[in-house]
Tab-separated table of C-alpha atoms in Angstrom:
chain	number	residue	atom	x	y	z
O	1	UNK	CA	-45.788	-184.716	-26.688
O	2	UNK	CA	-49.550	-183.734	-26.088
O	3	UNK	CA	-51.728	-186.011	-23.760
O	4	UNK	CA	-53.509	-187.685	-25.889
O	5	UNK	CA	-57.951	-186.736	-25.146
O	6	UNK	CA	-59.663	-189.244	-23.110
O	7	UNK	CA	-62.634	-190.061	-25.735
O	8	UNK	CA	-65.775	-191.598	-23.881
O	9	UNK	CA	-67.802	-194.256	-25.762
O	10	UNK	CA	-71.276	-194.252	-25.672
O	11	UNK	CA	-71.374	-197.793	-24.733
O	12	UNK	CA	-69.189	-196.457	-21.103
O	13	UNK	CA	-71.465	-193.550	-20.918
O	14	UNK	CA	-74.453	-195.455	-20.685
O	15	UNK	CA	-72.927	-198.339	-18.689
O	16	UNK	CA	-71.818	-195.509	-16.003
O	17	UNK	CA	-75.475	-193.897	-16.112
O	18	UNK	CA	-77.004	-197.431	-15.601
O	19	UNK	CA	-74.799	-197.848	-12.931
O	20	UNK	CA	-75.582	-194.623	-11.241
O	21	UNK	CA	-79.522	-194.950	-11.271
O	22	UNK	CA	-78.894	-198.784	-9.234
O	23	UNK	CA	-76.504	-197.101	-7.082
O	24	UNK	CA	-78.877	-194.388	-5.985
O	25	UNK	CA	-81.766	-196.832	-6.118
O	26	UNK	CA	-79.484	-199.101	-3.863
O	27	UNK	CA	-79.203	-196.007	-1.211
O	28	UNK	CA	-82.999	-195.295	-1.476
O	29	UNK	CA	-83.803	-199.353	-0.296
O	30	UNK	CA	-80.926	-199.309	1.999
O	31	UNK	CA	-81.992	-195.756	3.603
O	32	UNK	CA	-85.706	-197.107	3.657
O	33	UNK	CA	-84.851	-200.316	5.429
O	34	UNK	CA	-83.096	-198.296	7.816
O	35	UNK	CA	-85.449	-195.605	8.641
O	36	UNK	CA	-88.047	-198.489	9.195
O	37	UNK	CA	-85.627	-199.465	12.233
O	38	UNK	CA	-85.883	-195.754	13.962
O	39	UNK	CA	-88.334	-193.687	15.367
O	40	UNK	CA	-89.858	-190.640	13.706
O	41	UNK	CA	-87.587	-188.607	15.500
O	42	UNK	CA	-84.576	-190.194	15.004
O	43	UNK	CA	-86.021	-189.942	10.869
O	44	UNK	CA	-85.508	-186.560	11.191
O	45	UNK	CA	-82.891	-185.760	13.221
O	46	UNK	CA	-80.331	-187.972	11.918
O	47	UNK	CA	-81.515	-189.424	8.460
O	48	UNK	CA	-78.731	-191.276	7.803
O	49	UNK	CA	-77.301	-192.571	10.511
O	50	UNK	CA	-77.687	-196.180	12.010
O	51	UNK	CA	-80.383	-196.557	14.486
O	52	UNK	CA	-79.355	-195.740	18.263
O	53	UNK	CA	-81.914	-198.338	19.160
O	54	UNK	CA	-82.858	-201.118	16.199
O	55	UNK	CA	-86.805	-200.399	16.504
O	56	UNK	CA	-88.203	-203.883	15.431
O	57	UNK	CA	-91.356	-203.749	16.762
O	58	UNK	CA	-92.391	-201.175	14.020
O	59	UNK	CA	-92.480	-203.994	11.331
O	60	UNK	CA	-94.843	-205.848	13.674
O	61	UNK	CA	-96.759	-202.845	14.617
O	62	UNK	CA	-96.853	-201.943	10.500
O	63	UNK	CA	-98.056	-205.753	9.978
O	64	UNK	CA	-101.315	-205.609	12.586
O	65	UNK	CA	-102.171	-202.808	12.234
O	66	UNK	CA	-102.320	-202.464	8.230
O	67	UNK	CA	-103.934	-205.936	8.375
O	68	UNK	CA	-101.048	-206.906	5.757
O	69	UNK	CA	-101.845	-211.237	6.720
O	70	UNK	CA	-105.080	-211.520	4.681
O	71	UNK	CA	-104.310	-208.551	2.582
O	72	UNK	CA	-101.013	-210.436	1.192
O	73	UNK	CA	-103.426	-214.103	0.769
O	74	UNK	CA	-105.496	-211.825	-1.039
O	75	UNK	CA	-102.824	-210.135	-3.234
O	76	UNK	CA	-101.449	-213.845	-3.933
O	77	UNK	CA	-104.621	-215.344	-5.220
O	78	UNK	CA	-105.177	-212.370	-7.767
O	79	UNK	CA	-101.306	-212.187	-8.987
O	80	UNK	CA	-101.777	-215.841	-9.468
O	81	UNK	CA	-104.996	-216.361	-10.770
O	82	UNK	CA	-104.143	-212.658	-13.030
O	83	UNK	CA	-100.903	-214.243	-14.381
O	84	UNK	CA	-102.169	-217.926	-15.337
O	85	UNK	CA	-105.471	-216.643	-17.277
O	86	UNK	CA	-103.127	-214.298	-19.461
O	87	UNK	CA	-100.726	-217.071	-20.563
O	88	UNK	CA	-103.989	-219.608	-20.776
O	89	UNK	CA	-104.952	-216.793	-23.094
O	90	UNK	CA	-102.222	-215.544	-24.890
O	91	UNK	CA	-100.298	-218.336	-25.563
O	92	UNK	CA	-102.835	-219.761	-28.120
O	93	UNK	CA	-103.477	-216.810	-29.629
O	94	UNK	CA	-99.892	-215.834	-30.059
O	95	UNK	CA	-98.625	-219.389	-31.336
O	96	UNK	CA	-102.029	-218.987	-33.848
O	97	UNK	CA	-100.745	-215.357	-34.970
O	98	UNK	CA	-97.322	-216.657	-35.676
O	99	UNK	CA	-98.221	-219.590	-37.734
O	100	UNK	CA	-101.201	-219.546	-39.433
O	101	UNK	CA	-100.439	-217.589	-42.883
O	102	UNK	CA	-103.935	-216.096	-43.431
O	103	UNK	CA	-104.662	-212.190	-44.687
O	104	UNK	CA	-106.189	-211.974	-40.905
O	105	UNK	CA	-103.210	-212.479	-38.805
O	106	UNK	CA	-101.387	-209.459	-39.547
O	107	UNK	CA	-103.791	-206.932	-38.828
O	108	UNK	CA	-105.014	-209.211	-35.991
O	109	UNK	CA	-101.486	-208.755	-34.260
O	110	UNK	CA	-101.357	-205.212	-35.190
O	111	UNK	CA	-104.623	-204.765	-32.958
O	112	UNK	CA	-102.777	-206.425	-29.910
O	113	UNK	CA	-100.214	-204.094	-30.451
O	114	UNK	CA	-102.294	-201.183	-30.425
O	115	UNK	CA	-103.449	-202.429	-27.541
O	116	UNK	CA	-99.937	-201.380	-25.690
O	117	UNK	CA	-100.866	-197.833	-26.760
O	118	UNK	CA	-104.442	-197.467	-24.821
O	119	UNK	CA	-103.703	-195.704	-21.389
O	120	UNK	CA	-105.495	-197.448	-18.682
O	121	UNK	CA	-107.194	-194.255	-17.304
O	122	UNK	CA	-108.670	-194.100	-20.598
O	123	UNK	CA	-111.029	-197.341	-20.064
O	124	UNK	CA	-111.159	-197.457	-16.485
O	125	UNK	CA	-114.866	-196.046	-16.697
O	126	UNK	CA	-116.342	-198.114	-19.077
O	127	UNK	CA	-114.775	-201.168	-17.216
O	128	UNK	CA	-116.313	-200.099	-14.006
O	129	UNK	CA	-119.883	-199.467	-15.935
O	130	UNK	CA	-119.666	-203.251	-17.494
O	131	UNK	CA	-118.901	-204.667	-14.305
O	132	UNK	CA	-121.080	-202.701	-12.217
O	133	UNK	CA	-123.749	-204.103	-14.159
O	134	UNK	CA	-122.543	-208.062	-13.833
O	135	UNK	CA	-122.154	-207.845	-10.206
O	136	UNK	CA	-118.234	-207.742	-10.254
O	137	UNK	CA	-117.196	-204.581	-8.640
O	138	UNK	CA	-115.506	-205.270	-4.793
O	139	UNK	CA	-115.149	-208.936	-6.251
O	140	UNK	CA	-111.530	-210.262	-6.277
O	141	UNK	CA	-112.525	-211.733	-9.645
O	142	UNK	CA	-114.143	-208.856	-11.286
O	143	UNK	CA	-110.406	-207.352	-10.315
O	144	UNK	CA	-108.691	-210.380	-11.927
O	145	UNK	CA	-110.835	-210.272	-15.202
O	146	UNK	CA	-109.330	-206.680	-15.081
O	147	UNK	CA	-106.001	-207.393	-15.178
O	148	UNK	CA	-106.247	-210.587	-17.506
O	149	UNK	CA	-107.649	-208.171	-20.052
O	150	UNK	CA	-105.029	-205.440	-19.331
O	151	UNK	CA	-102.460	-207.539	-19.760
O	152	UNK	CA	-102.972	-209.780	-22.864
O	153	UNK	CA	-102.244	-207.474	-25.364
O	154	UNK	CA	-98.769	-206.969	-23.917
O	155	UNK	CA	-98.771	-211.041	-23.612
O	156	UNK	CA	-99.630	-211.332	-27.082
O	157	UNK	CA	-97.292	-209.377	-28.562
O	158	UNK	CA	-94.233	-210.624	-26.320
O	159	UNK	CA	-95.246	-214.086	-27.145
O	160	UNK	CA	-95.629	-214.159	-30.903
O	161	UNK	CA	-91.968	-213.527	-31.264
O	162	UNK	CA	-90.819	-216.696	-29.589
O	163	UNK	CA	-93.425	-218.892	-31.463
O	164	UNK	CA	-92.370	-216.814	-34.863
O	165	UNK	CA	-89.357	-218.397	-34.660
O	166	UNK	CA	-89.652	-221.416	-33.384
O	167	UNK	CA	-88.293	-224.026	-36.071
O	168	UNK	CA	-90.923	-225.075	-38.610
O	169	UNK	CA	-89.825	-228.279	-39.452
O	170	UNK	CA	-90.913	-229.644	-35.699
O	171	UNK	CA	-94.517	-228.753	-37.023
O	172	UNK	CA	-94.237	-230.318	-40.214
O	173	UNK	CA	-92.861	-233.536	-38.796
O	174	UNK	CA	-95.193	-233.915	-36.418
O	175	UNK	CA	-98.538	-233.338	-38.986
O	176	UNK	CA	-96.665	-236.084	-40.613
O	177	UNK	CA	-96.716	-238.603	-37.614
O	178	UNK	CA	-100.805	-237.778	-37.424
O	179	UNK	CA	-100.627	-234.918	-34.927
O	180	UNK	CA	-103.366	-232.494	-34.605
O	181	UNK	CA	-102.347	-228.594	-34.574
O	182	UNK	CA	-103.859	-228.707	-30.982
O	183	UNK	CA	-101.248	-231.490	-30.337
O	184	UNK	CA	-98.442	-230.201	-32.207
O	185	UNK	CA	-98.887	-226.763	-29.657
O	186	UNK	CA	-99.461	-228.271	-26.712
O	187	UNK	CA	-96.798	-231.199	-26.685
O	188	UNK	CA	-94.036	-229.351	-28.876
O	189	UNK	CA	-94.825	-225.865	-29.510
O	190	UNK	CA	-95.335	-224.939	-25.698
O	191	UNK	CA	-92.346	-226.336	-23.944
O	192	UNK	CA	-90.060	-224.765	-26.620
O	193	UNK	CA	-91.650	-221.413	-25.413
O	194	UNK	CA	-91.333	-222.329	-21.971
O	195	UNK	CA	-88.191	-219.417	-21.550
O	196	UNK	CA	-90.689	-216.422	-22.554
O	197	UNK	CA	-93.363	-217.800	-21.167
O	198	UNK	CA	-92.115	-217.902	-17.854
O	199	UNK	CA	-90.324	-214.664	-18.297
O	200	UNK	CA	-94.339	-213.266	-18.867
O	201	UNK	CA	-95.333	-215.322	-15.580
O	202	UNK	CA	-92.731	-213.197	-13.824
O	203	UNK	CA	-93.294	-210.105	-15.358
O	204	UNK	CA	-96.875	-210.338	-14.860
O	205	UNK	CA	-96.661	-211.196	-10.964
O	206	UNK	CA	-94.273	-207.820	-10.235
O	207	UNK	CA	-96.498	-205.881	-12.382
O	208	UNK	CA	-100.082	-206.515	-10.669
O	209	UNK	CA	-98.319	-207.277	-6.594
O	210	UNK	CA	-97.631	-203.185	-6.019
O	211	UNK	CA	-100.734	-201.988	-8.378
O	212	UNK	CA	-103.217	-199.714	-7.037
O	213	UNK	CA	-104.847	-197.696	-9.517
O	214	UNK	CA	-107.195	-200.495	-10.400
O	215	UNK	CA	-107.455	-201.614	-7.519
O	216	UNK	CA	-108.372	-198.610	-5.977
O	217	UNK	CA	-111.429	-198.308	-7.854
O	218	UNK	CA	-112.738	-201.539	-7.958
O	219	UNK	CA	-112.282	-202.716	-4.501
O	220	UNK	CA	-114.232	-200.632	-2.269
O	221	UNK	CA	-115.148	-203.269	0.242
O	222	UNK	CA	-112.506	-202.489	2.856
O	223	UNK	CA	-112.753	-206.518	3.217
O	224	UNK	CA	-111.547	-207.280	0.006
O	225	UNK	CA	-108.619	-205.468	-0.455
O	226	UNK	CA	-105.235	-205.794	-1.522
O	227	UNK	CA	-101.528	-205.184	-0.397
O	228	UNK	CA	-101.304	-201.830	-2.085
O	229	UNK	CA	-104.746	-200.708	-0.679
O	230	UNK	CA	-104.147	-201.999	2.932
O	231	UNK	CA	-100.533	-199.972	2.398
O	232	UNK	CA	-102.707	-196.824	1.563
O	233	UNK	CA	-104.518	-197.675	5.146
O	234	UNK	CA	-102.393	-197.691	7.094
O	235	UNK	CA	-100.761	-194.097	5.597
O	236	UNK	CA	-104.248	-192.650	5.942
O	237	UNK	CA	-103.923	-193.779	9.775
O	238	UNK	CA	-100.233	-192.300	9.913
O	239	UNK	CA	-101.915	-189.346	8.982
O	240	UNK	CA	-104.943	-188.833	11.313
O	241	UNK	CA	-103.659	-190.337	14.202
O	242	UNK	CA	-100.177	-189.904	15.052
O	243	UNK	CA	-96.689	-189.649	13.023
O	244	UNK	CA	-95.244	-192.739	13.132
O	245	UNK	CA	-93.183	-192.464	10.379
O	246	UNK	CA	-90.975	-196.027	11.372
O	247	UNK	CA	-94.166	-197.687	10.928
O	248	UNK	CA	-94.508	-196.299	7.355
O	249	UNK	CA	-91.238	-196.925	6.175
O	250	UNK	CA	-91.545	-200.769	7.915
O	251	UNK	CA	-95.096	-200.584	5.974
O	252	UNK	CA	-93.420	-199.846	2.967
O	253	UNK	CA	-90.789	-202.507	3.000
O	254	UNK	CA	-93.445	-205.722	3.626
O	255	UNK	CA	-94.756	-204.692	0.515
O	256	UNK	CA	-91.558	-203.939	-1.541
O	257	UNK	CA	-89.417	-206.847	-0.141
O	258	UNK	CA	-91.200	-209.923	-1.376
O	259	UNK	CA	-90.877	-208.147	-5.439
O	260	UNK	CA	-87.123	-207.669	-4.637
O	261	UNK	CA	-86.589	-211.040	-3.283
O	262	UNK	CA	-87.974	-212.780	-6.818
O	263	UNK	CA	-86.171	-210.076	-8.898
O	264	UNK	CA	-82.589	-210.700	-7.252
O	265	UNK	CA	-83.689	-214.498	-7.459
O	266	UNK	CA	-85.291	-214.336	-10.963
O	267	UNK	CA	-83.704	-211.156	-12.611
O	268	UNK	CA	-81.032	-213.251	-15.035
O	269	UNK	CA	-84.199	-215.335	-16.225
O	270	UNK	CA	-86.032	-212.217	-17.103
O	271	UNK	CA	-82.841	-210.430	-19.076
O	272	UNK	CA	-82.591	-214.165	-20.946
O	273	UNK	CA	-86.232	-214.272	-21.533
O	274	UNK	CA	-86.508	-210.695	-22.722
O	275	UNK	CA	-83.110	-211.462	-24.816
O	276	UNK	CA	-84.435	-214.558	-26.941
O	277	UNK	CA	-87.177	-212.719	-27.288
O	278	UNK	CA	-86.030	-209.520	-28.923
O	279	UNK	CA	-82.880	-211.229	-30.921
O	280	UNK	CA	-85.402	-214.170	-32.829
């Protein structure tokens, strides 16, 4: 009898391809963390070998001289402050999109989603022109108005399918008890939405902790800048001044660490989050 032909599903195909790219990005983190523990010769001559002596004072040679302390305050406030004023913003506009039936609201949430298309490079000029003119360029809030507005579109659109489908019938028994629409959002509408909106918060916060494009261009003031710029620092100082190469790699992994630490402890809320989101 013939063997009978191993047929591979696509399903197993792209299971086994997922599963290669987190392998490989497993040996990438694991080979960083370790080079971080060597010295630049030991980088080189043996890349993937354990350390003959565990280096440690790299990290705290990476964290003084990068000025990473005030740099990660700073990075906190404008993740923080960045993520609350989109979801002050888009949740009320998405929950109004989703509900109210008027001729506006489709092409209204049509323009959000346009939005998604716009390449940031493409506005990054006018942006600096507007605030230039305000007062708001090397201000940690000119930075933060930047990234509210960059994001909200995205918001928008992610957040008008969980209040789409939220059941009607909680609205319609609560204008019957005397609630105002305000009420009816804020008391019943919100905490129903509280999965994808916290799956935003958390999307939001690993977005704008590593970004330095923006960043970049409107921070100058070496005193006001963030993690990614103070990163960029200390690699300009690898570069003029000596290789230490340990130092990079333990530079690298202060500012990675902290967005793997809240994936690995948050990642099932985000699949969940993005789940409900794209199934209702």
């Amino acid at each position: 009898m013939a063997p009978v032909p191993l047929r591979l599903r696509p399903r197993h195909a792209g299971f086994a391809v997922v599963w290669l790219v987190v392998a490989f990005d497993v040996l990438v983190l694991l080979w960083m963390l370790l080079s971080s523990l060597k010295t630049a010769k030991e980088i080189f001559a043996s890349p993937f070998s354990l350390p003959a002596t565990w280096q440690l004072d790299n990290w705290a040679r990476a964290w003084q001289v990068s000025e990473f302390g005030p740099a990660i305050l700073r990075t906190v406030v404008v993740v923080a402050a960045t993520a609350a004023g989109t979801v002050a913003l888009a949740a009320p506009a998405a929950y109004a999109l989703s509900r109210f039936r008027t001729r506006s609201a489709s092409p209204l949430t049509s323009f959000f989603a346009l939005g998604l298309g716009i390449p940031v490079q493409a506005i990054m000029l006018p942006l600096f022109v507007a605030l230039s003119q305000v007062g708001l360029v090397n201000s940690l809030g000119g930075l933060i108005i930047v990234y509210v507005a960059t994001s909200v579109p995205f918001a928008v659109f992610f957040l008008t399918a969980f209040f789409r489908n939220l059941p009607g019938d909680l609205e319609e028994a609560a204008a019957i008890d005397g609630a105002t629409p305000w009420r009816t959002y804020w008391q019943i509408m919100l905490p129903l939405a509280r999965s994808g909106i916290v799956t935003l918060l958390i999307l939001n916060v690993i977005q704008h902790w590593s970004e330095g494009l923006l960043s970049l261009i409107f921070l100058q003031d070496p005193a006001q800048q963030t993690l990614p710029l103070a990163l960029l620092g200390f690699l300009t100082r690898v570069q003029y001044s000596g290789a230490d190469w340990g130092g990079l790699f333990a530079a690298l992994g202060i500012v990675i660490l902290p967005l793997l630490v809240i994936y690995v402890w948050l990642g099932r809320r985000i699949i969940e989050g993005m789940t409900l989101g794209s199934g209702k």
